[in-house]
PDB file of C-alpha atoms in Angstrom:
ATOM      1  CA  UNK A   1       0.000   0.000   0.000  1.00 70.00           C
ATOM      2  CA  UNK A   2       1.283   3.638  -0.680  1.00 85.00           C
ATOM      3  CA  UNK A   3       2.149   5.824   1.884  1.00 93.00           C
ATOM      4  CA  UNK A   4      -0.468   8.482   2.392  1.00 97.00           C
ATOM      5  CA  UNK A   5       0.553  12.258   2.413  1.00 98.00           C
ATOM      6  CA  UNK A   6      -1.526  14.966   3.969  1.00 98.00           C
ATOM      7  CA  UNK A   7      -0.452  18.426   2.892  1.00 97.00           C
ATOM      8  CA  UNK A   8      -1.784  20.552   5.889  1.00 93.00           C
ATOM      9  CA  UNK A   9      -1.223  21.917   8.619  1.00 89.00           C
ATOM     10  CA  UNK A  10      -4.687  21.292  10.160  1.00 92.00           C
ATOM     11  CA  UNK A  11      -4.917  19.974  13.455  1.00 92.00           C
ATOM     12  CA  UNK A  12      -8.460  19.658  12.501  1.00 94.00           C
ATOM     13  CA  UNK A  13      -8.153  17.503   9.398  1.00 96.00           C
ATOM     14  CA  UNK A  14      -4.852  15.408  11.384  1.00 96.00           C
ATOM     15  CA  UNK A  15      -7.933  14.406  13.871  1.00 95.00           C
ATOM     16  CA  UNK A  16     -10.601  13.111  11.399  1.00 96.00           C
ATOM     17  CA  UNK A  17      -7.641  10.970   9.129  1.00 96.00           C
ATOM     18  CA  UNK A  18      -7.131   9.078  12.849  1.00 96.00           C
ATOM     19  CA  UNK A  19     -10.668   9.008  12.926  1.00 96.00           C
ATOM     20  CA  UNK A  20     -10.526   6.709  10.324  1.00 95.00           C
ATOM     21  CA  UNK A  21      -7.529   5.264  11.162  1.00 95.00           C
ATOM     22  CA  UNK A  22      -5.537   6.126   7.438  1.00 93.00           C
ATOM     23  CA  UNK A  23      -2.243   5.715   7.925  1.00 94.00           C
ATOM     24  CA  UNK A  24      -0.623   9.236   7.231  1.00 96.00           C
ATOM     25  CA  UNK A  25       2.175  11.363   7.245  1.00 97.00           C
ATOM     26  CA  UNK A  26       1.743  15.568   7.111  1.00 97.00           C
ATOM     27  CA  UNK A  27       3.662  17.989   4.823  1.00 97.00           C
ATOM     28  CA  UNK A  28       2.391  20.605   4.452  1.00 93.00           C
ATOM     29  CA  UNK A  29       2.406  22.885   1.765  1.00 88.00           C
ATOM     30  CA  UNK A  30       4.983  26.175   2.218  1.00 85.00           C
ATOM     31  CA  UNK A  31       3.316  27.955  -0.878  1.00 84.00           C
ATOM     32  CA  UNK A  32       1.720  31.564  -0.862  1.00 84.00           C
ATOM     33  CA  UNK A  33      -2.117  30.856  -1.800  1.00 82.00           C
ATOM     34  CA  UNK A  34      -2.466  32.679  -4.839  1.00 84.00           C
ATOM     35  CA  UNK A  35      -6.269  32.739  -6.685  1.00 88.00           C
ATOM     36  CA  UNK A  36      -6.621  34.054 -10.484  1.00 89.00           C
ATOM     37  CA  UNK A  37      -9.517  36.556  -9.782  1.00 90.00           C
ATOM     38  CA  UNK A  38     -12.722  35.661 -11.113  1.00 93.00           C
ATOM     39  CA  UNK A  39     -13.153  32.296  -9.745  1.00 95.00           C
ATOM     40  CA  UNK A  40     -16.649  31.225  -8.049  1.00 96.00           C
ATOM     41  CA  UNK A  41     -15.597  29.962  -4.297  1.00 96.00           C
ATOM     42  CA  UNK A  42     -16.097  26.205  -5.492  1.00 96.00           C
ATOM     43  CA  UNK A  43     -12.851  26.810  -8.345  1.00 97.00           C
ATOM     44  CA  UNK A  44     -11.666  28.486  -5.621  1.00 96.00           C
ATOM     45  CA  UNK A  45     -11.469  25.987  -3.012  1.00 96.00           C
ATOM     46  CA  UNK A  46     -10.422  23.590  -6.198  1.00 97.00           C
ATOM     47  CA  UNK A  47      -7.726  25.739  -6.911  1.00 96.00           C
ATOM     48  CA  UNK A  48      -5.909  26.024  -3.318  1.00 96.00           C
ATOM     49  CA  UNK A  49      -6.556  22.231  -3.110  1.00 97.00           C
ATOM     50  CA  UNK A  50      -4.403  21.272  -6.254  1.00 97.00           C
ATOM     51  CA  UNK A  51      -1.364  23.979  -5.391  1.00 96.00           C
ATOM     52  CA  UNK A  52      -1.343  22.003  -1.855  1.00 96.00           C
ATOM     53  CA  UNK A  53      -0.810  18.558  -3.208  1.00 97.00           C
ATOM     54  CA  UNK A  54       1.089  19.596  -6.261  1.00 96.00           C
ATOM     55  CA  UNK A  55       3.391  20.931  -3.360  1.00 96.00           C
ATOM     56  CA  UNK A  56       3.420  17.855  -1.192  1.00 96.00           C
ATOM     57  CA  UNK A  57       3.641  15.916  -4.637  1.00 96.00           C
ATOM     58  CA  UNK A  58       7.147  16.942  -5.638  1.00 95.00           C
ATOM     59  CA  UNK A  59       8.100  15.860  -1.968  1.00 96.00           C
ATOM     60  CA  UNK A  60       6.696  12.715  -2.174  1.00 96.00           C
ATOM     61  CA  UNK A  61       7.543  10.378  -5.412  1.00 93.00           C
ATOM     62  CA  UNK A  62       5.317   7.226  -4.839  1.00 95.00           C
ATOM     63  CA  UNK A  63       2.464   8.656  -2.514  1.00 97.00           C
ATOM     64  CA  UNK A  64      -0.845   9.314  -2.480  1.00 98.00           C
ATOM     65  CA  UNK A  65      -1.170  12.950  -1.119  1.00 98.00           C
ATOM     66  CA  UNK A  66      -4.406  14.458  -0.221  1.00 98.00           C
ATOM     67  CA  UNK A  67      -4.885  18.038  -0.914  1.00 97.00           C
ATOM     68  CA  UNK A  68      -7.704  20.388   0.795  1.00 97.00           C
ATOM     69  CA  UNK A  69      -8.824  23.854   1.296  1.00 95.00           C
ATOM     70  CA  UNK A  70     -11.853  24.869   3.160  1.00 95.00           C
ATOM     71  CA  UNK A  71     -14.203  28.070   2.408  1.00 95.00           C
ATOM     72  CA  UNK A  72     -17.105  29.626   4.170  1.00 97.00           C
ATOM     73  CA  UNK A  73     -19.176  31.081   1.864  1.00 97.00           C
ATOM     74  CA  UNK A  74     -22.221  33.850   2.142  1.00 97.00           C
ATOM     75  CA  UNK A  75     -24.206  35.575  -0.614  1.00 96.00           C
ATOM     76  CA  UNK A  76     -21.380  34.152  -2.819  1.00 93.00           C
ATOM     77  CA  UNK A  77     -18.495  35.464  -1.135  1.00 93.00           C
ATOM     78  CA  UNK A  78     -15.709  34.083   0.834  1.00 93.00           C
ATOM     79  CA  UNK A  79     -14.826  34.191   3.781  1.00 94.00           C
ATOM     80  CA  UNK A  80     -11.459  32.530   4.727  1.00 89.00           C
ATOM     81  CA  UNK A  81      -9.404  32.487   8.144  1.00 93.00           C
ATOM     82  CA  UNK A  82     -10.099  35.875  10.206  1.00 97.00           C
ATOM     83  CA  UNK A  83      -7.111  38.438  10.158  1.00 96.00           C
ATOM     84  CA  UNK A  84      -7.524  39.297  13.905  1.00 97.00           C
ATOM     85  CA  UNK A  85      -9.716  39.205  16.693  1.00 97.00           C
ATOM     86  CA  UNK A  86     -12.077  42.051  14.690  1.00 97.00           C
ATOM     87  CA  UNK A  87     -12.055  40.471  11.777  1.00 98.00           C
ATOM     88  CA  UNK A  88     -13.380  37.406  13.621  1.00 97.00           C
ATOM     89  CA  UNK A  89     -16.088  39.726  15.245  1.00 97.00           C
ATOM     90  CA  UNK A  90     -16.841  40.952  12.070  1.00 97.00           C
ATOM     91  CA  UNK A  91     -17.309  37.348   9.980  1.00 97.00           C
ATOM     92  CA  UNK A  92     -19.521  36.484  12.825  1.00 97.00           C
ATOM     93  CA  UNK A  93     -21.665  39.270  12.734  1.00 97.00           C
ATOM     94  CA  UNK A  94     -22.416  38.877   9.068  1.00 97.00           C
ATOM     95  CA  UNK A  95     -22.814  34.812   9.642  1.00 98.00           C
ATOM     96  CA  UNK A  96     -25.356  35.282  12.641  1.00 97.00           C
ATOM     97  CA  UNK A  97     -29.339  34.666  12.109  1.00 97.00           C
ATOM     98  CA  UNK A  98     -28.147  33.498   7.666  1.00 97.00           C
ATOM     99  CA  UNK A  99     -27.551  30.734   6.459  1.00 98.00           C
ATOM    100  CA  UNK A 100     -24.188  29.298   4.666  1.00 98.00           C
ATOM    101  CA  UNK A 101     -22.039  27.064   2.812  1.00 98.00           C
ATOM    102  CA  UNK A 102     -18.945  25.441   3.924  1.00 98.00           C
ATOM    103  CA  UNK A 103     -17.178  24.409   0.748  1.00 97.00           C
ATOM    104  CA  UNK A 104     -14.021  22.512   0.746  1.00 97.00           C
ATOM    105  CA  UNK A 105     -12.470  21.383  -1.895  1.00 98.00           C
ATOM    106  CA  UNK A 106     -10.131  17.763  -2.099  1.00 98.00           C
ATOM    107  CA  UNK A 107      -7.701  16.754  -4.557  1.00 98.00           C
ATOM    108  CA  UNK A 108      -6.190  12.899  -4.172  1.00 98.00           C
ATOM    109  CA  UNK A 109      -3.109  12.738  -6.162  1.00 98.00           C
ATOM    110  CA  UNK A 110      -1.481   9.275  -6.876  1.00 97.00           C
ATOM    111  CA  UNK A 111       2.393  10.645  -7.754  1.00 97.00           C
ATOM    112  CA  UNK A 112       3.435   7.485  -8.923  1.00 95.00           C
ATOM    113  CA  UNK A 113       0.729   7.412 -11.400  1.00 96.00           C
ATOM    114  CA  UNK A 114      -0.107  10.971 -12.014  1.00 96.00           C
ATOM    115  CA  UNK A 115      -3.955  10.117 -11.503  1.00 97.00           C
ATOM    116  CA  UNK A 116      -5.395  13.033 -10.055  1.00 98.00           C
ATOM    117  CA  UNK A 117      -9.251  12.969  -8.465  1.00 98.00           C
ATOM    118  CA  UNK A 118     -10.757  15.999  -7.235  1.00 98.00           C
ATOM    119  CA  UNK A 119     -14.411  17.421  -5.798  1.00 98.00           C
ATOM    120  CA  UNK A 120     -16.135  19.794  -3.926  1.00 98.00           C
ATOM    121  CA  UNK A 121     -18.327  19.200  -0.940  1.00 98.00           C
ATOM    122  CA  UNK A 122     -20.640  21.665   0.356  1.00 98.00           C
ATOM    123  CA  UNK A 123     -22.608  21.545   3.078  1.00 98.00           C
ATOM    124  CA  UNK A 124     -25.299  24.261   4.322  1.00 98.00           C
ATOM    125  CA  UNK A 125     -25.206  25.551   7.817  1.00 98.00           C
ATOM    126  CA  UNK A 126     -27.589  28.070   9.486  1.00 98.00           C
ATOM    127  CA  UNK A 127     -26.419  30.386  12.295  1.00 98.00           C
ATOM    128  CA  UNK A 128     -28.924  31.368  15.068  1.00 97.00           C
ATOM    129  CA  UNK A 129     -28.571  34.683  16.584  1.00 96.00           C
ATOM    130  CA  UNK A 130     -26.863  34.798  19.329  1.00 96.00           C
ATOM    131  CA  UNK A 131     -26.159  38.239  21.001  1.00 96.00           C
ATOM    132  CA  UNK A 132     -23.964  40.651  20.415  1.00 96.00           C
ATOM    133  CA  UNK A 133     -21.897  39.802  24.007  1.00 96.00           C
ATOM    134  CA  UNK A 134     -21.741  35.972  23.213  1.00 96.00           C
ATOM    135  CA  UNK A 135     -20.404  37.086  19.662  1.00 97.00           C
ATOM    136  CA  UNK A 136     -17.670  39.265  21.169  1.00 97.00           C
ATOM    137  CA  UNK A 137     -16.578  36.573  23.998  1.00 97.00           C
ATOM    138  CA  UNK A 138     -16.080  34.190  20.977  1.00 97.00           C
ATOM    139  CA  UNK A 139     -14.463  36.607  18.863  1.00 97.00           C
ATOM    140  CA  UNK A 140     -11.991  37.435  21.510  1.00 97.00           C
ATOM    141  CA  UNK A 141     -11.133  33.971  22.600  1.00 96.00           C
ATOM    142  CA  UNK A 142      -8.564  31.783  20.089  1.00 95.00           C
ATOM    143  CA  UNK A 143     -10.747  29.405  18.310  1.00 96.00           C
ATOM    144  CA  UNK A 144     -12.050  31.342  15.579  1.00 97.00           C
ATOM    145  CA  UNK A 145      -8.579  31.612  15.060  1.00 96.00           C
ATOM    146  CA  UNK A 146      -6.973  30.165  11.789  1.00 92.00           C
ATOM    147  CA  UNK A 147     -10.447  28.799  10.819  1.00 94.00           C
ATOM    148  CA  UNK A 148     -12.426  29.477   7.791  1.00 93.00           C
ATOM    149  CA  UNK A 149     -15.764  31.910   8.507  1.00 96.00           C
ATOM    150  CA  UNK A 150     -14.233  32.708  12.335  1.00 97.00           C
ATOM    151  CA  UNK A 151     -16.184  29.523  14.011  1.00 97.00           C
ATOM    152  CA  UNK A 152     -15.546  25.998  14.401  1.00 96.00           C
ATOM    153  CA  UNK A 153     -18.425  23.828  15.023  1.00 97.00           C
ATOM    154  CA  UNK A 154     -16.666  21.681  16.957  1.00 95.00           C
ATOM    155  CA  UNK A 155     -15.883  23.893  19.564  1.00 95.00           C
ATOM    156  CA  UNK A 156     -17.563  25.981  21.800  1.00 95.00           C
ATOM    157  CA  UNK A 157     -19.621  27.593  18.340  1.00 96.00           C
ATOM    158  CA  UNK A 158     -21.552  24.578  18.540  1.00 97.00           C
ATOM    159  CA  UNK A 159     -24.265  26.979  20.971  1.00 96.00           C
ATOM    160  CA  UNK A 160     -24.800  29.188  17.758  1.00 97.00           C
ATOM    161  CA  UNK A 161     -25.073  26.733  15.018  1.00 97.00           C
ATOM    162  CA  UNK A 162     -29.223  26.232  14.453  1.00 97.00           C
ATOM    163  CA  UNK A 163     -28.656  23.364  11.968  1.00 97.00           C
ATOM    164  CA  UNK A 164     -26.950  21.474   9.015  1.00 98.00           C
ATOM    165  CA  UNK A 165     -27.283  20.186   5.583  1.00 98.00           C
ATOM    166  CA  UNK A 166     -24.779  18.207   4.499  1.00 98.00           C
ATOM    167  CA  UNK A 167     -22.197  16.592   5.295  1.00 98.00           C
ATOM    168  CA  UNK A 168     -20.944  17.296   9.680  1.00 98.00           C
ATOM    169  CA  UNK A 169     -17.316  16.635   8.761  1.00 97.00           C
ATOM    170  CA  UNK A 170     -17.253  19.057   5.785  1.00 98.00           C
ATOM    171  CA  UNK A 171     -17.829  21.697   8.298  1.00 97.00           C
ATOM    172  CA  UNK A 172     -15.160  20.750  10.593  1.00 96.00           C
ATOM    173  CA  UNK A 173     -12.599  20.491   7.933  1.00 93.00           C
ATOM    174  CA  UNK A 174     -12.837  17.636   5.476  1.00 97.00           C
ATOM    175  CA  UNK A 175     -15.658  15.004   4.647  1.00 98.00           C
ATOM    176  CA  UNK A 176     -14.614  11.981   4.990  1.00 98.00           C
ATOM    177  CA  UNK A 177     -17.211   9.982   3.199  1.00 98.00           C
ATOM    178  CA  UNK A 178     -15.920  11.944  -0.324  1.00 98.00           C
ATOM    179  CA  UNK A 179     -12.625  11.360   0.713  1.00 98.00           C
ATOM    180  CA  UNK A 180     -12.421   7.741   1.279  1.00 97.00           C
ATOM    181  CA  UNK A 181     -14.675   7.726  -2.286  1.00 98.00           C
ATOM    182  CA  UNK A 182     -11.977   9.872  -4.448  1.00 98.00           C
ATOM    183  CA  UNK A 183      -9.121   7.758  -2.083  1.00 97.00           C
ATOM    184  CA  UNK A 184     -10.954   4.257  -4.216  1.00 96.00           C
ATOM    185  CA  UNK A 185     -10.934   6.520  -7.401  1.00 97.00           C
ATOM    186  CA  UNK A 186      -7.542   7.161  -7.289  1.00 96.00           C
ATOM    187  CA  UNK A 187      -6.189   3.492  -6.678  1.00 92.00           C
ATOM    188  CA  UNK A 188      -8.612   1.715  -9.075  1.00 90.00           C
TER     189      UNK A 188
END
């Protein structure tokens, strides 16, 4: 079996591979992100996801390296990893009482073989409204940190989130199901 390359950094995505028990090892990608302008957020997510694993790739010969890039997404436009504490605020304001997408985007590269799989799995999540205090609390604390939209559901957010369409994992950082689908894809 071929080893199994993750190329992120995400302690997030580390924790649902276990989950599954994959066997992996992490390299992550050292690239600047850089989008052609125009794109709709699912090329978007697409496009981060294949500069990731063609980075791990050259790194890795014989692998299998999995490349992902997750997206909040309202009205059509992006929201990525907040800035700073305000810019958290900020996301969170414009997420509470509306409903989203979480769009993540997964490219499975066999190196050996040069058989590349992608997709994009979106999920739809509706924020309550919770107040203006709770909002701040959050938006001060470190988990909004380094997460796309400024909330992660599996954290203390949880308390806002009213409910989900899709796919639970997507949210947190990378479906699983889809995955272990484009993983078969790849090796058949």
């Amino acid at each position: 079996m071929k080893a199994f390359v993750l190329a992120s950094n995400s302690p997030r995505r580390k924790e649902l591979l276990q989950q599954i028990h994959l066997p992996f090892q992490i390299d992550p990608s050292h690239l600047e992100e850089l989008v052609p302008a125009g794109l709709s957020p699912e090329e978007t997510v697409l496009c981060l996801a294949r500069q990731k694993a063609a980075d791990a790739a050259q790194r890795h010969p014989d692998a299998v390296v999995i490349g992902a890039d997750t997206l909040v997404v309202l009205n059509g436009r992006c929201l990525g990893k907040p800035s700073d504490h305000e810019d958290a605020l900020r996301m969170l304001q414009q997420l509470a009482g509306k409903k989203h997408q979480v769009m993540t985007g997964i490219v499975v590269l066999d190196t050996f073989t040069g058989k590349q799989v992608e997709a994009v799995e979106v999920t739809h999540v509706t924020m309550g409204n919770p107040s203006e205090e709770l909002l701040r609390q959050y938006a001060a604390s470190d988990e909004p940190m380094g997460k796309a939209g400024a909330y992660a559901i599996q954290g203390t957010a949880a308390r806002f989130i009213e409910k989900i369409d899709g796919c639970y994992n997507n949210v947190v950082g990378l479906p699983l199901y889809r995955l272990c689908r484009l993983i078969e894809l790849v090796q058949s």
